PDB file of C-alpha atoms in Angstrom:
ATOM      1  CA  ASP A  21     -63.612 -13.488   8.786  1.00  0.00           C
ATOM      2  CA  ALA A  22     -59.930 -13.517   9.474  1.00  0.00           C
ATOM      3  CA  LEU A  23     -58.369 -11.714  12.341  1.00  0.00           C
ATOM      4  CA  PRO A  24     -54.759 -10.929  11.576  1.00  0.00           C
ATOM      5  CA  ILE A  25     -52.783 -13.805  10.177  1.00  0.00           C
ATOM      6  CA  LEU A  26     -49.353 -13.757  11.780  1.00  0.00           C
ATOM      7  CA  VAL A  27     -46.626 -15.118   9.522  1.00  0.00           C
ATOM      8  CA  GLN A  28     -43.001 -15.642  10.524  1.00  0.00           C
ATOM      9  CA  LYS A  29     -40.717 -13.336   8.575  1.00  0.00           C
ATOM     10  CA  GLY A  30     -38.728 -16.214   7.022  1.00  0.00           C
ATOM     11  CA  ILE A  31     -41.763 -17.412   5.047  1.00  0.00           C
ATOM     12  CA  HIS A  32     -43.827 -14.210   4.943  1.00  0.00           C
ATOM     13  CA  ASP A  33     -43.277 -13.156   1.326  1.00  0.00           C
ATOM     14  CA  THR A  34     -43.774 -16.677  -0.057  1.00  0.00           C
ATOM     15  CA  PHE A  35     -46.888 -17.127   2.087  1.00  0.00           C
ATOM     16  CA  VAL A  36     -48.467 -13.858   0.917  1.00  0.00           C
ATOM     17  CA  LYS A  37     -47.756 -14.680  -2.739  1.00  0.00           C
ATOM     18  CA  LYS A  38     -49.222 -18.193  -2.477  1.00  0.00           C
ATOM     19  CA  PHE A  39     -52.190 -17.035  -0.393  1.00  0.00           C
ATOM     20  CA  ALA A  40     -53.060 -14.427  -3.038  1.00  0.00           C
ATOM     21  CA  GLU A  41     -52.881 -17.102  -5.743  1.00  0.00           C
ATOM     22  CA  VAL A  42     -55.264 -19.355  -3.808  1.00  0.00           C
ATOM     23  CA  ILE A  43     -57.702 -16.494  -3.141  1.00  0.00           C
ATOM     24  CA  GLU A  44     -57.803 -15.575  -6.823  1.00  0.00           C
ATOM     25  CA  ALA A  45     -58.055 -19.187  -8.032  1.00  0.00           C
ATOM     26  CA  GLU A  46     -60.462 -20.681  -5.502  1.00  0.00           C
ATOM     27  CA  LEU A  47     -62.743 -18.030  -4.020  1.00  0.00           C
ATOM     28  CA  ARG A  48     -65.894 -17.370  -6.019  1.00  0.00           C
ATOM     29  CA  VAL A  49     -68.143 -14.480  -5.010  1.00  0.00           C
ATOM     30  CA  GLY A  50     -71.778 -14.998  -5.889  1.00  0.00           C
ATOM     31  CA  ASN A  51     -75.290 -15.985  -4.953  1.00  0.00           C
ATOM     32  CA  GLY A  52     -75.262 -18.269  -1.929  1.00  0.00           C
ATOM     33  CA  PHE A  53     -77.637 -20.698  -3.659  1.00  0.00           C
ATOM     34  CA  ASP A  54     -75.161 -21.265  -6.498  1.00  0.00           C
ATOM     35  CA  THR A  55     -73.068 -24.373  -5.811  1.00  0.00           C
ATOM     36  CA  GLU A  56     -69.972 -22.709  -7.342  1.00  0.00           C
ATOM     37  CA  THR A  57     -70.115 -19.837  -4.827  1.00  0.00           C
ATOM     38  CA  THR A  58     -67.655 -19.868  -1.933  1.00  0.00           C
ATOM     39  CA  GLN A  59     -68.431 -16.348  -0.671  1.00  0.00           C
ATOM     40  CA  GLY A  60     -71.823 -14.703  -0.619  1.00  0.00           C
ATOM     41  CA  PRO A  61     -72.806 -11.144   0.254  1.00  0.00           C
ATOM     42  CA  LEU A  62     -72.227  -9.426   3.570  1.00  0.00           C
ATOM     43  CA  ILE A  63     -75.273  -9.104   5.792  1.00  0.00           C
ATOM     44  CA  ASN A  64     -76.032  -5.417   5.097  1.00  0.00           C
ATOM     45  CA  GLU A  65     -74.623  -2.061   3.947  1.00  0.00           C
ATOM     46  CA  LYS A  66     -73.252  -1.318   7.423  1.00  0.00           C
ATOM     47  CA  ALA A  67     -71.112  -4.475   7.247  1.00  0.00           C
ATOM     48  CA  VAL A  68     -69.747  -3.423   3.833  1.00  0.00           C
ATOM     49  CA  GLU A  69     -68.953   0.041   5.183  1.00  0.00           C
ATOM     50  CA  LYS A  70     -67.071  -1.516   8.133  1.00  0.00           C
ATOM     51  CA  VAL A  71     -64.928  -3.544   5.719  1.00  0.00           C
ATOM     52  CA  GLU A  72     -64.222  -0.437   3.625  1.00  0.00           C
ATOM     53  CA  LYS A  73     -63.363   1.583   6.737  1.00  0.00           C
ATOM     54  CA  GLN A  74     -60.896  -1.046   7.933  1.00  0.00           C
ATOM     55  CA  ILE A  75     -59.220  -1.338   4.528  1.00  0.00           C
ATOM     56  CA  ASN A  76     -58.985   2.457   4.098  1.00  0.00           C
ATOM     57  CA  ASP A  77     -57.556   2.805   7.607  1.00  0.00           C
ATOM     58  CA  ALA A  78     -54.957   0.110   6.953  1.00  0.00           C
ATOM     59  CA  VAL A  79     -53.888   1.536   3.590  1.00  0.00           C
ATOM     60  CA  SER A  80     -53.622   5.045   5.085  1.00  0.00           C
ATOM     61  CA  GLN A  81     -51.164   3.606   7.632  1.00  0.00           C
ATOM     62  CA  GLY A  82     -49.005   1.752   5.107  1.00  0.00           C
ATOM     63  CA  ALA A  83     -50.739  -1.568   4.426  1.00  0.00           C
ATOM     64  CA  ARG A  84     -50.718  -2.892   0.858  1.00  0.00           C
ATOM     65  CA  ILE A  85     -53.712  -4.407  -0.901  1.00  0.00           C
ATOM     66  CA  ILE A  86     -52.410  -7.595  -2.515  1.00  0.00           C
ATOM     67  CA  THR A  87     -55.757  -8.641  -3.995  1.00  0.00           C
ATOM     68  CA  GLY A  88     -59.344  -7.406  -3.741  1.00  0.00           C
ATOM     69  CA  GLY A  89     -59.964  -4.289  -1.708  1.00  0.00           C
ATOM     70  CA  LYS A  90     -63.226  -3.019  -3.149  1.00  0.00           C
ATOM     71  CA  ARG A  91     -66.902  -3.733  -3.600  1.00  0.00           C
ATOM     72  CA  HIS A  92     -67.615  -6.550  -6.006  1.00  0.00           C
ATOM     73  CA  SER A  93     -69.275  -5.876  -9.362  1.00  0.00           C
ATOM     74  CA  LEU A  94     -72.207  -8.109  -8.316  1.00  0.00           C
ATOM     75  CA  GLY A  95     -73.583  -5.186  -6.346  1.00  0.00           C
ATOM     76  CA  LYS A  96     -74.676  -3.750  -3.059  1.00  0.00           C
ATOM     77  CA  ASN A  97     -73.484  -6.111  -0.303  1.00  0.00           C
ATOM     78  CA  PHE A  98     -70.847  -8.068  -2.219  1.00  0.00           C
ATOM     79  CA  PHE A  99     -67.176  -7.409  -1.494  1.00  0.00           C
ATOM     80  CA  GLU A 100     -64.055  -8.824  -3.105  1.00  0.00           C
ATOM     81  CA  PRO A 101     -61.966 -11.230  -1.011  1.00  0.00           C
ATOM     82  CA  THR A 102     -59.157  -8.974   0.200  1.00  0.00           C
ATOM     83  CA  LEU A 103     -55.600  -9.739   1.242  1.00  0.00           C
ATOM     84  CA  LEU A 104     -53.618  -7.034   3.043  1.00  0.00           C
ATOM     85  CA  SER A 105     -49.881  -7.111   3.805  1.00  0.00           C
ATOM     86  CA  ASN A 106     -47.672  -4.743   5.825  1.00  0.00           C
ATOM     87  CA  VAL A 107     -50.359  -4.704   8.510  1.00  0.00           C
ATOM     88  CA  THR A 108     -49.543  -3.451  12.021  1.00  0.00           C
ATOM     89  CA  THR A 109     -51.379  -3.753  15.322  1.00  0.00           C
ATOM     90  CA  SER A 110     -52.363  -0.058  15.220  1.00  0.00           C
ATOM     91  CA  MET A 111     -54.715  -0.699  12.282  1.00  0.00           C
ATOM     92  CA  LEU A 112     -58.440  -1.281  12.801  1.00  0.00           C
ATOM     93  CA  CYS A 113     -58.286  -4.588  10.925  1.00  0.00           C
ATOM     94  CA  ALA A 114     -55.924  -5.847  13.644  1.00  0.00           C
ATOM     95  CA  GLN A 115     -58.015  -4.518  16.526  1.00  0.00           C
ATOM     96  CA  GLU A 116     -61.616  -5.274  15.573  1.00  0.00           C
ATOM     97  CA  GLU A 117     -63.492  -8.335  14.427  1.00  0.00           C
ATOM     98  CA  THR A 118     -64.240  -7.630  10.777  1.00  0.00           C
ATOM     99  CA  PHE A 119     -66.959 -10.148   9.879  1.00  0.00           C
ATOM    100  CA  GLY A 120     -66.055  -9.606   6.253  1.00  0.00           C
ATOM    101  CA  PRO A 121     -63.707 -10.952   3.556  1.00  0.00           C
ATOM    102  CA  VAL A 122     -60.491  -9.297   4.743  1.00  0.00           C
ATOM    103  CA  ALA A 123     -57.315 -11.228   5.534  1.00  0.00           C
ATOM    104  CA  PRO A 124     -54.719  -8.930   7.138  1.00  0.00           C
ATOM    105  CA  VAL A 125     -51.189 -10.383   7.359  1.00  0.00           C
ATOM    106  CA  ILE A 126     -48.732  -9.285  10.045  1.00  0.00           C
ATOM    107  CA  LYS A 127     -45.069 -10.269   9.862  1.00  0.00           C
ATOM    108  CA  PHE A 128     -43.354 -11.396  13.089  1.00  0.00           C
ATOM    109  CA  ASP A 129     -39.914 -12.636  14.084  1.00  0.00           C
ATOM    110  CA  THR A 130     -40.123 -14.594  17.369  1.00  0.00           C
ATOM    111  CA  GLU A 131     -42.746 -16.633  19.210  1.00  0.00           C
ATOM    112  CA  GLU A 132     -42.812 -14.015  21.969  1.00  0.00           C
ATOM    113  CA  GLU A 133     -43.472 -11.269  19.424  1.00  0.00           C
ATOM    114  CA  ALA A 134     -46.281 -13.301  17.826  1.00  0.00           C
ATOM    115  CA  LEU A 135     -47.948 -13.818  21.207  1.00  0.00           C
ATOM    116  CA  ALA A 136     -47.660 -10.127  22.049  1.00  0.00           C
ATOM    117  CA  ILE A 137     -49.254  -9.207  18.711  1.00  0.00           C
ATOM    118  CA  ALA A 138     -52.033 -11.785  19.051  1.00  0.00           C
ATOM    119  CA  ASN A 139     -52.819 -10.787  22.627  1.00  0.00           C
ATOM    120  CA  SER A 140     -52.781  -7.040  21.924  1.00  0.00           C
ATOM    121  CA  ALA A 141     -56.274  -7.177  20.414  1.00  0.00           C
ATOM    122  CA  ASN A 142     -59.224  -6.318  22.633  1.00  0.00           C
ATOM    123  CA  VAL A 143     -61.118  -9.296  21.189  1.00  0.00           C
ATOM    124  CA  GLY A 144     -60.451 -12.974  21.777  1.00  0.00           C
ATOM    125  CA  LEU A 145     -62.858 -15.423  20.191  1.00  0.00           C
ATOM    126  CA  ALA A 146     -60.387 -17.884  18.679  1.00  0.00           C
ATOM    127  CA  GLY A 147     -56.737 -18.266  17.764  1.00  0.00           C
ATOM    128  CA  TYR A 148     -55.107 -20.738  15.410  1.00  0.00           C
ATOM    129  CA  PHE A 149     -51.511 -21.755  14.890  1.00  0.00           C
ATOM    130  CA  TYR A 150     -49.386 -24.447  13.326  1.00  0.00           C
ATOM    131  CA  SER A 151     -46.607 -26.349  15.070  1.00  0.00           C
ATOM    132  CA  GLN A 152     -45.187 -29.856  15.320  1.00  0.00           C
ATOM    133  CA  ASP A 153     -43.467 -29.199  18.667  1.00  0.00           C
ATOM    134  CA  PRO A 154     -45.603 -30.471  21.597  1.00  0.00           C
ATOM    135  CA  ALA A 155     -43.883 -28.166  24.106  1.00  0.00           C
ATOM    136  CA  GLN A 156     -44.495 -25.150  21.879  1.00  0.00           C
ATOM    137  CA  ILE A 157     -48.104 -26.196  21.268  1.00  0.00           C
ATOM    138  CA  TRP A 158     -48.924 -26.247  24.984  1.00  0.00           C
ATOM    139  CA  ARG A 159     -46.912 -23.111  25.696  1.00  0.00           C
ATOM    140  CA  VAL A 160     -48.565 -21.037  22.947  1.00  0.00           C
ATOM    141  CA  ALA A 161     -52.077 -22.440  23.487  1.00  0.00           C
ATOM    142  CA  GLU A 162     -51.933 -21.553  27.178  1.00  0.00           C
ATOM    143  CA  GLN A 163     -50.620 -18.038  26.523  1.00  0.00           C
ATOM    144  CA  LEU A 164     -53.075 -17.083  23.760  1.00  0.00           C
ATOM    145  CA  GLU A 165     -55.793 -14.842  25.210  1.00  0.00           C
ATOM    146  CA  VAL A 166     -58.712 -16.425  23.371  1.00  0.00           C
ATOM    147  CA  GLY A 167     -61.657 -18.657  24.222  1.00  0.00           C
ATOM    148  CA  MET A 168     -60.796 -21.356  21.666  1.00  0.00           C
ATOM    149  CA  VAL A 169     -57.537 -22.531  20.101  1.00  0.00           C
ATOM    150  CA  GLY A 170     -57.073 -24.514  16.913  1.00  0.00           C
ATOM    151  CA  VAL A 171     -53.690 -26.234  16.593  1.00  0.00           C
ATOM    152  CA  ASN A 172     -52.923 -27.389  13.045  1.00  0.00           C
ATOM    153  CA  GLU A 173     -56.678 -27.120  12.460  1.00  0.00           C
ATOM    154  CA  GLY A 174     -58.821 -24.336  11.068  1.00  0.00           C
ATOM    155  CA  LEU A 175     -62.231 -25.824  11.800  1.00  0.00           C
ATOM    156  CA  LEU A 176     -62.551 -26.194  15.542  1.00  0.00           C
ATOM    157  CA  SER A 177     -66.252 -25.582  16.144  1.00  0.00           C
ATOM    158  CA  THR A 178     -68.425 -28.563  17.006  1.00  0.00           C
ATOM    159  CA  VAL A 179     -71.568 -28.948  19.093  1.00  0.00           C
ATOM    160  CA  GLU A 180     -69.731 -30.993  21.740  1.00  0.00           C
ATOM    161  CA  CYS A 181     -67.207 -28.241  22.453  1.00  0.00           C
ATOM    162  CA  PRO A 182     -67.719 -24.954  24.301  1.00  0.00           C
ATOM    163  CA  PHE A 183     -67.913 -22.107  21.763  1.00  0.00           C
ATOM    164  CA  GLY A 184     -67.138 -18.614  23.012  1.00  0.00           C
ATOM    165  CA  GLY A 185     -64.518 -15.972  23.533  1.00  0.00           C
ATOM    166  CA  ILE A 186     -62.997 -13.631  26.063  1.00  0.00           C
ATOM    167  CA  LYS A 187     -62.337  -9.892  26.205  1.00  0.00           C
ATOM    168  CA  GLN A 188     -64.747  -8.025  23.895  1.00  0.00           C
ATOM    169  CA  SER A 189     -65.667 -11.287  22.168  1.00  0.00           C
ATOM    170  CA  GLY A 190     -68.144 -12.030  24.930  1.00  0.00           C
ATOM    171  CA  ILE A 191     -68.656 -14.079  28.033  1.00  0.00           C
ATOM    172  CA  GLY A 192     -70.271 -17.462  28.469  1.00  0.00           C
ATOM    173  CA  ARG A 193     -70.275 -20.400  26.128  1.00  0.00           C
ATOM    174  CA  GLU A 194     -72.570 -22.028  23.596  1.00  0.00           C
ATOM    175  CA  GLY A 195     -72.583 -25.769  23.050  1.00  0.00           C
ATOM    176  CA  SER A 196     -71.250 -28.521  25.299  1.00  0.00           C
ATOM    177  CA  LYS A 197     -72.415 -28.926  28.881  1.00  0.00           C
ATOM    178  CA  TYR A 198     -71.195 -25.364  29.589  1.00  0.00           C
ATOM    179  CA  GLY A 199     -73.666 -23.875  27.111  1.00  0.00           C
ATOM    180  CA  VAL A 200     -76.538 -24.855  29.380  1.00  0.00           C
ATOM    181  CA  ASP A 201     -75.133 -22.875  32.324  1.00  0.00           C
ATOM    182  CA  GLU A 202     -76.615 -19.589  31.062  1.00  0.00           C
ATOM    183  CA  TYR A 203     -80.102 -21.122  31.348  1.00  0.00           C
ATOM    184  CA  LEU A 204     -79.741 -22.504  34.866  1.00  0.00           C
ATOM    185  CA  GLU A 205     -80.151 -20.982  38.289  1.00  0.00           C
ATOM    186  CA  ILE A 206     -77.881 -22.337  40.994  1.00  0.00           C
ATOM    187  CA  LYS A 207     -79.448 -22.816  44.400  1.00  0.00           C
ATOM    188  CA  TYR A 208     -77.623 -23.616  47.594  1.00  0.00           C
ATOM    189  CA  VAL A 209     -79.627 -25.373  50.312  1.00  0.00           C
ATOM    190  CA  CYS A 210     -78.127 -25.915  53.753  1.00  0.00           C
ATOM    191  CA  PHE A 211     -79.933 -28.276  56.144  1.00  0.00           C
ATOM    192  CA  GLY A 212     -79.243 -28.095  59.831  1.00  0.00           C
ATOM    193  CA  GLY A 213     -80.792 -29.359  63.059  1.00  0.00           C
ATOM    194  CA  LEU A 214     -82.951 -32.156  61.665  1.00  0.00           C
TER     195      LEU A 214
END
């Protein structure tokens, strides 16, 4: 699942071209028990319909399908890895968590614009960005309205760290010492006059 991928306008076209090449060369749709498979089926028909709805909505508003965009020939719950460009924040794929093989790309100009786009979603599980500037890293990480931030790293989930989001991505955390909080009752006891 990829929430919108924000790409700075100076590298946008090159990024989209190279990303499409990688998708076509490296992603293999198939049976999850096959070691060559990198993408299995979606969980059910409703999930496939959600992916189709988001793609149709985006295309109707001007997005372009770079690769994929339809059900896979393997059948019922399989869907082609899909890359969309010319995506805007008004599109469903930029507002909802997809939980499907759709990568919408939004072009931005400035850091402030990227933060405004990222924070405009009503969901906020995780955000990821790349930077070598420590001041920018702290500035952007603090301003992103998400529960988890990956900086120069796409795999941030680990049992030791609190997993969870904000906004419509939920409350509370799983994992880490904070994951136990949902199972505890806090009791205050005040002794006096002993």
